[in-house]
Short mmCIF file of C-alpha atoms in Angstrom, two decimals:
data_model
loop_
_atom_site.label_atom_id
_atom_site.label_comp_id
_atom_site.label_asym_id
_atom_site.label_seq_id
_atom_site.Cartn_x
_atom_site.Cartn_y
_atom_site.Cartn_z
CA UNK A 1 -1.16 -25.22 25.99
CA UNK A 2 -0.86 -26.36 29.55
CA UNK A 3 -3.83 -26.76 31.88
CA UNK A 4 -2.82 -23.87 34.15
CA UNK A 5 -5.72 -21.71 32.98
CA UNK A 6 -3.48 -19.10 31.43
CA UNK A 7 -4.70 -17.48 28.21
CA UNK A 8 -3.03 -17.92 24.85
CA UNK A 9 -0.86 -14.81 24.66
CA UNK A 10 -0.18 -13.53 21.15
CA UNK A 11 1.62 -10.43 19.90
CA UNK A 12 0.80 -9.10 16.43
CA UNK A 13 3.40 -6.81 14.85
CA UNK A 14 1.63 -4.36 12.53
CA UNK A 15 -1.86 -2.83 12.74
CA UNK A 16 -2.81 -2.75 9.07
CA UNK A 17 -5.57 -4.93 7.59
CA UNK A 18 -3.70 -8.23 7.92
CA UNK A 19 -2.89 -7.52 11.57
CA UNK A 20 -6.50 -6.68 12.46
CA UNK A 21 -7.83 -9.66 10.53
CA UNK A 22 -5.44 -11.93 12.41
CA UNK A 23 -6.69 -10.48 15.68
CA UNK A 24 -10.29 -11.01 14.56
CA UNK A 25 -9.58 -14.67 13.78
CA UNK A 26 -7.96 -15.23 17.17
CA UNK A 27 -10.86 -13.59 18.98
CA UNK A 28 -13.28 -15.85 17.10
CA UNK A 29 -11.29 -19.00 17.89
CA UNK A 30 -13.19 -19.81 21.09
CA UNK A 31 -9.95 -19.90 23.07
CA UNK A 32 -9.08 -17.71 26.01
CA UNK A 33 -6.75 -15.24 24.32
CA UNK A 34 -4.82 -12.11 25.17
CA UNK A 35 -3.74 -10.17 22.06
CA UNK A 36 -1.35 -7.25 21.91
CA UNK A 37 -1.24 -5.33 18.64
CA UNK A 38 2.08 -3.51 18.15
CA UNK A 39 2.38 -0.59 15.72
CA UNK A 40 5.54 1.45 15.12
CA UNK A 41 3.51 4.65 14.49
CA UNK A 42 1.13 6.18 17.05
CA UNK A 43 -1.76 5.63 14.61
CA UNK A 44 -3.27 2.34 13.35
CA UNK A 45 -4.68 0.97 10.06
CA UNK A 46 -1.54 0.91 7.91
CA UNK A 47 -2.31 1.18 4.20
CA UNK A 48 -5.97 1.96 4.88
CA UNK A 49 -4.75 5.26 6.29
CA UNK A 50 -1.62 5.78 4.21
CA UNK A 51 -2.25 3.84 0.98
CA UNK A 52 -5.89 4.29 -0.05
CA UNK A 53 -6.30 7.34 -2.27
CA UNK A 54 -8.08 10.25 -0.55
CA UNK A 55 -10.76 10.41 -3.25
CA UNK A 56 -11.71 6.80 -2.48
CA UNK A 57 -13.08 7.44 0.99
CA UNK A 58 -15.46 4.47 0.86
CA UNK A 59 -12.50 2.06 0.89
CA UNK A 60 -11.35 3.61 4.16
CA UNK A 61 -14.63 2.76 5.88
CA UNK A 62 -13.20 -0.66 6.76
CA UNK A 63 -11.39 1.14 9.58
CA UNK A 64 -14.73 1.17 11.43
CA UNK A 65 -14.61 -2.64 11.43
CA UNK A 66 -11.07 -2.54 12.79
CA UNK A 67 -12.16 -0.15 15.55
CA UNK A 68 -14.81 -2.68 16.61
CA UNK A 69 -12.15 -5.40 16.77
CA UNK A 70 -9.95 -3.11 18.87
CA UNK A 71 -12.82 -2.53 21.31
CA UNK A 72 -12.64 -6.16 22.49
CA UNK A 73 -11.15 -6.15 26.02
CA UNK A 74 -8.97 -9.13 25.08
CA UNK A 75 -7.03 -6.91 22.68
CA UNK A 76 -4.74 -4.02 23.48
CA UNK A 77 -3.19 -1.58 21.01
CA UNK A 78 0.46 -0.66 21.57
CA UNK A 79 1.02 2.31 19.27
CA UNK A 80 4.44 3.92 18.87
CA UNK A 81 6.12 0.56 19.57
CA UNK A 82 8.41 -0.85 16.89
CA UNK A 83 10.01 -4.27 16.67
CA UNK A 84 13.77 -3.79 16.62
CA UNK A 85 13.58 -0.22 17.91
CA UNK A 86 11.67 -0.52 21.17
CA UNK A 87 11.52 -4.27 21.75
CA UNK A 88 13.59 -7.09 20.25
CA UNK A 89 12.42 -10.30 18.60
CA UNK A 90 14.00 -12.34 21.41
CA UNK A 91 12.17 -10.29 24.03
CA UNK A 92 8.82 -10.82 22.31
CA UNK A 93 9.48 -14.55 22.00
CA UNK A 94 10.10 -14.76 25.73
CA UNK A 95 6.88 -12.86 26.54
CA UNK A 96 4.35 -14.48 24.19
CA UNK A 97 3.30 -17.96 23.14
CA UNK A 98 3.15 -16.76 19.55
CA UNK A 99 4.10 -13.69 17.52
CA UNK A 100 2.42 -12.88 14.19
CA UNK A 101 4.35 -10.51 11.93
CA UNK A 102 1.93 -8.41 9.83
CA UNK A 103 4.05 -5.41 8.93
CA UNK A 104 3.27 -5.25 5.20
CA UNK A 105 5.65 -4.41 2.36
CA UNK A 106 6.61 -0.77 2.33
CA UNK A 107 9.55 -0.59 -0.08
CA UNK A 108 9.14 0.00 -3.82
CA UNK A 109 10.67 -2.23 -6.46
CA UNK A 110 13.09 -0.55 -8.83
CA UNK A 111 13.25 -0.62 -12.63
CA UNK A 112 16.94 -1.42 -12.87
CA UNK A 113 17.53 0.86 -15.87
CA UNK A 114 20.06 3.62 -16.56
CA UNK A 115 19.07 7.06 -15.28
CA UNK A 116 16.76 5.79 -12.56
CA UNK A 117 18.60 7.88 -9.99
CA UNK A 118 18.04 11.19 -11.82
CA UNK A 119 16.15 13.90 -9.91
CA UNK A 120 12.50 13.82 -10.88
CA UNK A 121 12.30 10.01 -10.84
CA UNK A 122 10.26 8.73 -7.90
CA UNK A 123 8.71 5.63 -6.43
CA UNK A 124 4.92 5.70 -6.69
CA UNK A 125 4.75 4.58 -3.07
CA UNK A 126 6.60 7.72 -1.99
CA UNK A 127 4.07 9.88 -3.81
CA UNK A 128 1.15 7.93 -2.31
CA UNK A 129 2.59 8.28 1.19
CA UNK A 130 3.23 11.99 0.58
CA UNK A 131 -0.32 12.88 -0.43
CA UNK A 132 -1.74 10.66 2.31
CA UNK A 133 0.27 12.35 5.05
CA UNK A 134 2.59 9.50 6.04
CA UNK A 135 5.26 10.69 8.50
CA UNK A 136 7.78 8.69 6.46
CA UNK A 137 7.03 10.70 3.31
CA UNK A 138 5.62 14.09 4.30
CA UNK A 139 9.03 15.75 3.94
CA UNK A 140 9.35 14.77 0.25
CA UNK A 141 8.79 17.13 -2.67
CA UNK A 142 7.69 16.58 -6.27
CA UNK A 143 8.31 19.05 -9.07
CA UNK A 144 4.80 19.63 -10.36
CA UNK A 145 5.98 22.56 -12.48
CA UNK A 146 6.76 20.02 -15.19
CA UNK A 147 4.23 19.63 -18.02
CA UNK A 148 4.69 15.91 -18.72
CA UNK A 149 4.50 13.07 -16.20
CA UNK A 150 5.14 9.39 -16.93
CA UNK A 151 3.77 6.64 -14.69
CA UNK A 152 5.28 3.19 -15.25
CA UNK A 153 3.01 0.32 -14.25
CA UNK A 154 -0.31 -1.35 -15.00
CA UNK A 155 -1.91 -1.67 -11.57
CA UNK A 156 -4.34 0.29 -9.43
CA UNK A 157 -1.56 2.22 -7.68
CA UNK A 158 -0.37 3.51 -11.07
CA UNK A 159 -3.90 4.66 -11.84
CA UNK A 160 -4.18 6.26 -8.39
CA UNK A 161 -1.09 8.33 -9.16
CA UNK A 162 -2.52 9.38 -12.53
CA UNK A 163 -5.86 10.28 -10.99
CA UNK A 164 -4.44 12.35 -8.12
CA UNK A 165 -2.25 14.24 -10.60
CA UNK A 166 -5.32 14.96 -12.76
CA UNK A 167 -8.14 15.34 -10.22
CA UNK A 168 -9.30 18.97 -9.91
CA UNK A 169 -7.98 20.48 -6.71
CA UNK A 170 -11.43 21.75 -5.78
CA UNK A 171 -12.58 18.12 -5.60
CA UNK A 172 -9.54 17.04 -3.57
CA UNK A 173 -10.20 19.84 -1.07
CA UNK A 174 -13.18 17.83 0.21
CA UNK A 175 -11.04 14.78 1.02
CA UNK A 176 -8.53 14.02 3.77
CA UNK A 177 -5.56 14.60 1.46
CA UNK A 178 -2.59 16.14 3.28
CA UNK A 179 -2.61 19.92 3.13
CA UNK A 180 0.98 20.12 1.87
CA UNK A 181 0.00 17.90 -1.08
CA UNK A 182 -3.11 19.96 -1.78
CA UNK A 183 -1.07 23.15 -1.83
CA UNK A 184 1.48 21.65 -4.21
CA UNK A 185 -1.14 20.17 -6.55
CA UNK A 186 -2.90 23.54 -6.72
CA UNK A 187 0.16 24.86 -8.56
CA UNK A 188 0.60 21.87 -10.88
CA UNK A 189 1.38 22.57 -14.54
CA UNK A 190 1.07 18.96 -15.71
CA UNK A 191 -0.71 18.77 -19.08
CA UNK A 192 0.10 15.25 -20.27
CA UNK A 193 0.27 12.02 -18.28
CA UNK A 194 1.61 8.83 -19.87
CA UNK A 195 0.68 5.50 -18.28
CA UNK A 196 3.14 2.90 -19.59
CA UNK A 197 2.99 -0.90 -19.34
CA UNK A 198 5.20 -3.60 -20.84
CA UNK A 199 2.36 -6.04 -21.51
CA UNK A 200 -1.01 -5.71 -23.21
CA UNK A 201 -4.45 -4.59 -21.99
CA UNK A 202 -5.52 -8.20 -21.36
CA UNK A 203 -2.70 -8.60 -18.82
CA UNK A 204 -3.11 -5.22 -17.12
CA UNK A 205 -3.74 -5.49 -13.37
CA UNK A 206 -5.99 -2.49 -12.84
CA UNK A 207 -9.65 -3.06 -12.07
CA UNK A 208 -12.47 -1.75 -14.30
CA UNK A 209 -13.65 0.70 -11.65
CA UNK A 210 -10.24 2.33 -11.42
CA UNK A 211 -9.76 2.37 -15.19
CA UNK A 212 -13.21 3.83 -15.84
CA UNK A 213 -12.47 6.75 -13.51
CA UNK A 214 -9.74 7.97 -15.85
CA UNK A 215 -12.52 8.85 -18.27
CA UNK A 216 -14.45 10.93 -15.72
CA UNK A 217 -11.82 13.52 -14.80
CA UNK A 218 -12.98 17.01 -15.85
CA UNK A 219 -10.74 18.59 -18.46
CA UNK A 220 -8.83 15.38 -19.17
CA UNK A 221 -9.20 12.88 -22.01
CA UNK A 222 -7.81 9.35 -22.08
CA UNK A 223 -5.96 8.47 -25.30
CA UNK A 224 -5.31 4.91 -26.51
CA UNK A 225 -3.86 3.52 -29.74
CA UNK A 226 -6.71 1.44 -31.26
CA UNK A 227 -4.20 -1.07 -32.63
CA UNK A 228 -3.20 -1.99 -29.06
CA UNK A 229 -6.77 -3.15 -28.39
CA UNK A 230 -6.84 -5.92 -31.00
CA UNK A 231 -5.89 -9.04 -29.04
CA UNK A 232 -4.05 -11.87 -30.77
CA UNK A 233 -5.13 -15.49 -30.65
CA UNK A 234 -3.37 -16.22 -27.35
CA UNK A 235 -4.97 -13.17 -25.73
CA UNK A 236 -8.43 -14.14 -26.99
CA UNK A 237 -7.96 -17.55 -25.41
CA UNK A 238 -6.66 -15.92 -22.25
CA UNK A 239 -9.85 -13.87 -21.98
CA UNK A 240 -11.79 -17.13 -21.64
CA UNK A 241 -9.69 -18.50 -18.76
CA UNK A 242 -11.59 -18.87 -15.44
CA UNK A 243 -9.24 -16.66 -13.42
CA UNK A 244 -9.28 -13.74 -15.87
CA UNK A 245 -12.05 -11.61 -14.39
CA UNK A 246 -11.36 -7.99 -15.36
CA UNK A 247 -9.72 -8.09 -18.78
CA UNK A 248 -12.86 -8.16 -20.95
CA UNK A 249 -14.39 -5.20 -19.09
CA UNK A 250 -11.12 -3.31 -19.28
CA UNK A 251 -11.03 -3.83 -23.04
CA UNK A 252 -14.57 -2.51 -23.36
CA UNK A 253 -13.67 0.59 -21.34
CA UNK A 254 -10.53 1.21 -23.40
CA UNK A 255 -12.51 0.86 -26.64
CA UNK A 256 -14.96 3.38 -25.25
CA UNK A 257 -12.07 5.79 -24.72
CA UNK A 258 -11.04 5.32 -28.36
CA UNK A 259 -14.58 6.02 -29.57
CA UNK A 260 -14.75 9.42 -27.89
CA UNK A 261 -14.33 12.48 -30.09
CA UNK A 262 -11.02 14.21 -29.47
CA UNK A 263 -11.41 17.47 -27.60
CA UNK A 264 -9.07 20.21 -26.54
CA UNK A 265 -7.57 19.84 -23.10
CA UNK A 266 -5.17 17.71 -21.16
CA UNK A 267 -4.46 14.08 -21.97
CA UNK A 268 -3.87 10.78 -20.21
CA UNK A 269 -2.10 8.50 -22.70
CA UNK A 270 -2.29 4.75 -22.07
CA UNK A 271 0.63 2.88 -23.66
CA UNK A 272 0.75 -0.91 -23.86
CA UNK A 273 3.61 -3.20 -24.97
CA UNK A 274 6.22 -0.60 -24.05
CA UNK A 275 9.00 -1.33 -21.54
CA UNK A 276 11.14 1.38 -19.94
CA UNK A 277 14.71 1.07 -21.25
CA UNK A 278 16.48 4.20 -19.97
CA UNK A 279 15.88 7.62 -18.47
CA UNK A 280 17.76 10.60 -19.85
CA UNK A 281 18.48 14.10 -18.66
CA UNK A 282 21.15 16.47 -17.44
CA UNK A 283 20.44 17.93 -14.02
CA UNK A 284 17.08 16.12 -13.92
CA UNK A 285 15.04 13.62 -15.95
CA UNK A 286 13.93 14.95 -19.34
CA UNK A 287 13.07 11.91 -21.49
CA UNK A 288 12.30 8.24 -21.22
CA UNK A 289 13.35 5.63 -23.78
CA UNK A 290 10.89 2.77 -24.30
CA UNK A 291 11.47 -0.61 -25.95
CA UNK A 292 8.65 -2.08 -28.00
CA UNK A 293 7.38 -5.45 -26.74
CA UNK A 294 5.36 -8.37 -28.02
CA UNK A 295 3.70 -11.17 -26.09
CA UNK A 296 5.03 -14.70 -26.15
CA UNK A 297 3.84 -17.87 -24.45
CA UNK A 298 0.70 -19.76 -23.62
CA UNK A 299 -2.56 -18.03 -22.60
CA UNK A 300 -2.34 -16.97 -18.96
CA UNK A 301 1.45 -17.28 -19.00
CA UNK A 302 2.40 -14.74 -21.65
CA UNK A 303 5.49 -12.64 -21.12
CA UNK A 304 6.72 -9.53 -22.90
CA UNK A 305 9.75 -9.86 -25.19
CA UNK A 306 11.49 -7.03 -27.08
CA UNK A 307 10.64 -6.38 -30.73
CA UNK A 308 13.67 -4.21 -31.38
CA UNK A 309 11.55 -1.09 -31.90
CA UNK A 310 12.51 1.99 -29.88
CA UNK A 311 10.36 4.91 -28.75
CA UNK A 312 10.94 8.06 -26.73
CA UNK A 313 8.72 10.33 -24.65
CA UNK A 314 9.30 13.65 -22.94
CA UNK A 315 9.31 13.07 -19.20
CA UNK A 316 9.72 15.89 -16.71
CA UNK A 317 8.42 13.72 -13.86
CA UNK A 318 8.53 9.91 -13.64
CA UNK A 319 6.85 7.55 -11.18
CA UNK A 320 7.68 3.87 -11.11
CA UNK A 321 4.77 1.72 -9.96
CA UNK A 322 6.06 -1.79 -10.55
CA UNK A 323 5.27 -3.32 -7.17
CA UNK A 324 6.25 -3.23 -3.52
CA UNK A 325 8.60 -5.43 -1.53
CA UNK A 326 9.07 -6.10 2.14
CA UNK A 327 12.10 -5.15 4.20
CA UNK A 328 14.02 -7.19 6.76
CA UNK A 329 13.14 -6.99 10.44
CA UNK A 330 15.91 -7.25 13.08
CA UNK A 331 16.22 -10.76 14.45
CA UNK A 332 14.04 -12.48 11.83
CA UNK A 333 14.92 -14.36 8.62
CA UNK A 334 14.30 -12.59 5.32
CA UNK A 335 14.22 -13.62 1.68
CA UNK A 336 15.90 -10.63 0.02
CA UNK A 337 15.19 -11.90 -3.50
CA UNK A 338 11.44 -12.25 -3.00
CA UNK A 339 11.15 -9.41 -0.48
CA UNK A 340 9.19 -11.54 2.04
CA UNK A 341 9.74 -13.36 5.31
CA UNK A 342 10.28 -17.04 4.37
CA UNK A 343 7.44 -19.20 5.63
CA UNK A 344 5.59 -22.44 5.18
CA UNK A 345 1.84 -21.95 5.45
CA UNK A 346 2.36 -18.83 7.55
CA UNK A 347 4.93 -20.44 9.88
CA UNK A 348 8.20 -18.50 9.67
CA UNK A 349 11.09 -20.78 8.70
CA UNK A 350 14.86 -20.42 9.05
CA UNK A 351 17.52 -20.79 6.35
CA UNK A 352 17.24 -24.57 6.57
CA UNK A 353 13.47 -24.43 6.08
CA UNK A 354 12.71 -25.35 9.69
CA UNK A 355 9.87 -23.54 11.49
CA UNK A 356 10.80 -21.01 14.16
CA UNK A 357 8.63 -22.10 17.10
CA UNK A 358 5.98 -19.52 17.93
CA UNK A 359 6.66 -17.24 14.94
CA UNK A 360 4.11 -16.61 12.21
CA UNK A 361 3.58 -14.16 9.34
CA UNK A 362 0.63 -12.82 7.38
CA UNK A 363 -0.20 -10.26 4.69
CA UNK A 364 2.12 -8.79 2.10
CA UNK A 365 5.25 -9.62 4.11
CA UNK A 366 4.12 -13.25 3.89
CA UNK A 367 2.99 -13.63 0.27
CA UNK A 368 4.16 -10.50 -1.53
CA UNK A 369 2.15 -7.38 -2.52
CA UNK A 370 -0.85 -8.94 -4.22
CA UNK A 371 -4.60 -8.53 -3.87
CA UNK A 372 -6.77 -5.87 -2.30
CA UNK A 373 -7.55 -5.05 1.34
CA UNK A 374 -10.02 -7.92 1.68
CA UNK A 375 -7.50 -10.43 0.36
CA UNK A 376 -5.63 -10.10 3.62
CA UNK A 377 -8.53 -11.53 5.58
CA UNK A 378 -8.30 -14.98 3.98
CA UNK A 379 -4.52 -14.84 4.32
CA UNK A 380 -4.75 -14.04 8.03
CA UNK A 381 -7.34 -16.75 8.59
CA UNK A 382 -4.93 -19.21 7.00
CA UNK A 383 -2.05 -18.14 9.24
CA UNK A 384 -4.16 -18.22 12.41
CA UNK A 385 -5.46 -21.68 11.48
CA UNK A 386 -1.86 -22.90 11.43
CA UNK A 387 -1.15 -21.22 14.76
CA UNK A 388 -4.18 -22.87 16.35
CA UNK A 389 -2.96 -26.26 15.11
CA UNK A 390 0.24 -25.64 17.05
CA UNK A 391 -1.38 -24.55 20.31
CA UNK A 392 -0.78 -27.83 22.11
CA UNK A 393 2.93 -27.27 21.67
CA UNK A 394 2.85 -23.96 23.53
CA UNK A 395 3.51 -25.66 26.87
CA UNK A 396 5.43 -23.03 28.84
CA UNK A 397 3.57 -20.12 30.44
CA UNK A 398 4.28 -16.64 29.11
CA UNK A 399 3.89 -13.30 30.94
CA UNK A 400 2.56 -11.47 27.87
CA UNK A 401 1.12 -7.98 28.24
CA UNK A 402 2.28 -7.23 31.75
CA UNK A 403 5.86 -8.04 30.84
CA UNK A 404 5.73 -5.87 27.72
CA UNK A 405 4.27 -2.94 29.64
CA UNK A 406 6.93 -3.30 32.34
CA UNK A 407 9.72 -3.47 29.76
CA UNK A 408 8.55 -0.37 27.89
CA UNK A 409 8.05 1.52 31.17
CA UNK A 410 11.59 0.62 32.25
CA UNK A 411 12.81 2.20 29.01
CA UNK A 412 10.64 5.30 29.58
CA UNK A 413 8.98 4.65 26.27
CA UNK A 414 5.72 6.43 25.48
CA UNK A 415 2.99 4.01 24.39
CA UNK A 416 -0.20 5.07 22.61
CA UNK A 417 -3.20 2.90 23.48
CA UNK A 418 -6.39 2.84 21.41
CA UNK A 419 -8.07 5.53 23.52
CA UNK A 420 -5.09 7.80 22.91
CA UNK A 421 -5.30 7.06 19.17
CA UNK A 422 -8.97 8.02 19.26
CA UNK A 423 -7.95 11.31 20.89
CA UNK A 424 -5.58 11.91 17.97
CA UNK A 425 -8.38 11.04 15.56
CA UNK A 426 -10.78 13.53 17.18
CA UNK A 427 -8.23 16.34 16.89
CA UNK A 428 -7.58 15.45 13.24
CA UNK A 429 -11.31 15.55 12.55
CA UNK A 430 -11.60 18.95 14.25
CA UNK A 431 -8.68 20.24 12.19
CA UNK A 432 -10.41 18.97 9.07
CA UNK A 433 -13.76 20.48 10.01
CA UNK A 434 -12.10 23.89 10.11
CA UNK A 435 -11.15 23.37 6.44
CA UNK A 436 -14.41 21.65 5.41
CA UNK A 437 -12.56 18.33 5.14
CA UNK A 438 -13.28 14.98 6.86
CA UNK A 439 -9.91 15.23 8.61
CA UNK A 440 -6.56 16.97 8.50
CA UNK A 441 -4.05 14.29 9.45
CA UNK A 442 -0.95 14.97 11.48
CA UNK A 443 2.16 14.25 9.43
CA UNK A 444 4.71 14.38 12.27
CA UNK A 445 4.96 11.76 15.00
CA UNK A 446 5.68 14.41 17.65
CA UNK A 447 2.42 16.17 16.78
CA UNK A 448 0.52 12.88 17.03
CA UNK A 449 2.01 12.21 20.46
CA UNK A 450 1.15 15.72 21.62
CA UNK A 451 -2.46 15.37 20.44
CA UNK A 452 -2.76 12.00 22.19
CA UNK A 453 -1.96 13.69 25.48
CA UNK A 454 -4.28 16.64 25.14
CA UNK A 455 -2.05 19.28 23.60
CA UNK A 456 -3.93 21.75 21.37
CA UNK A 457 -3.77 21.14 17.59
#
């Protein structure tokens, strides 16, 4: 930085956890900073709002921490402002000393198997966005008149999908689940849910808390093949590795499921060592073909390889939950294979591996979709540490916020500041109170904009 007394002006693109944690780190740096937080939707918090399951309200409480960060006068929220739509990468680079991209990874990975395009086959992320009221997903529909649903994946999102399908509607009514989802789930005819994973229980990515909840859903019983819970030698050694923190507890929970007496009712079947091979149907999906798998490799590095055995399940509704990937942003490099913005220690790099001066990245779009909400804090601290190392190279003054406001005003673009977001939030809470819910979220951007400017709900 020069000695002209100007603050370090930083734009952060994305107002999910990684964006707020990056802002927090900059505010704690001791430098004179001016931070502008850009969000393409009128509402902040990203996956805290649109990704956390409605029956896990405690996880959403982190938004109170983000609201405290936003209250700092050095930070301004620019809601309803999207990179590439309302302002270009080149324009941001000319306005700010540094730009941190924290836009997450919103696209779902595909299975790459025949029949994946049949009606009734969905990305888990679409379902999650739908029941959470995301404007990008609220228009979708899911045929819950089917009796059998298959969820492919072994992570917490897969379990979230199972749990929302099975949770009694009377319990969901007390959450902030979108009303259109509540209405549809009230008419669900699903009787069997199959959770399918290609590796074993030791390698499963769900946490014990999430897994245990599958055994607490009224009227539902988890079903597991006892033979799948007998780990081989490599798995027993894997259980002892320092980084394997959940597997032993998960095994205990699964064994507890096996020990339960079988009762009448609906079932959640947990299948291990089964890989999806094909989806079959005529006008919609009807069945899924699975290929038996066995584990091969050293402890901690085991992969699933086919055994040659074939299985088949009825499947009227299929959700793939095999991970997320990022999408390219206009004007920035992108690694299409990995689904991330290429970077070195959080510094965005070009095709030749050279850093783009002033450009940084954090969160899922930096490292891929791994970890939980809190994982993004360490990631953002790492990125901001690199930015602060580069500060002396930010020699030229930048106009920052005033230039961005002038640009958006010249384009007659409506910006939602944090006070306007709080107005939206108050209306959503009032809408929820009328239904005995914590909130009834708006699912259309136009309705959010109207509420921000005082229109009645």
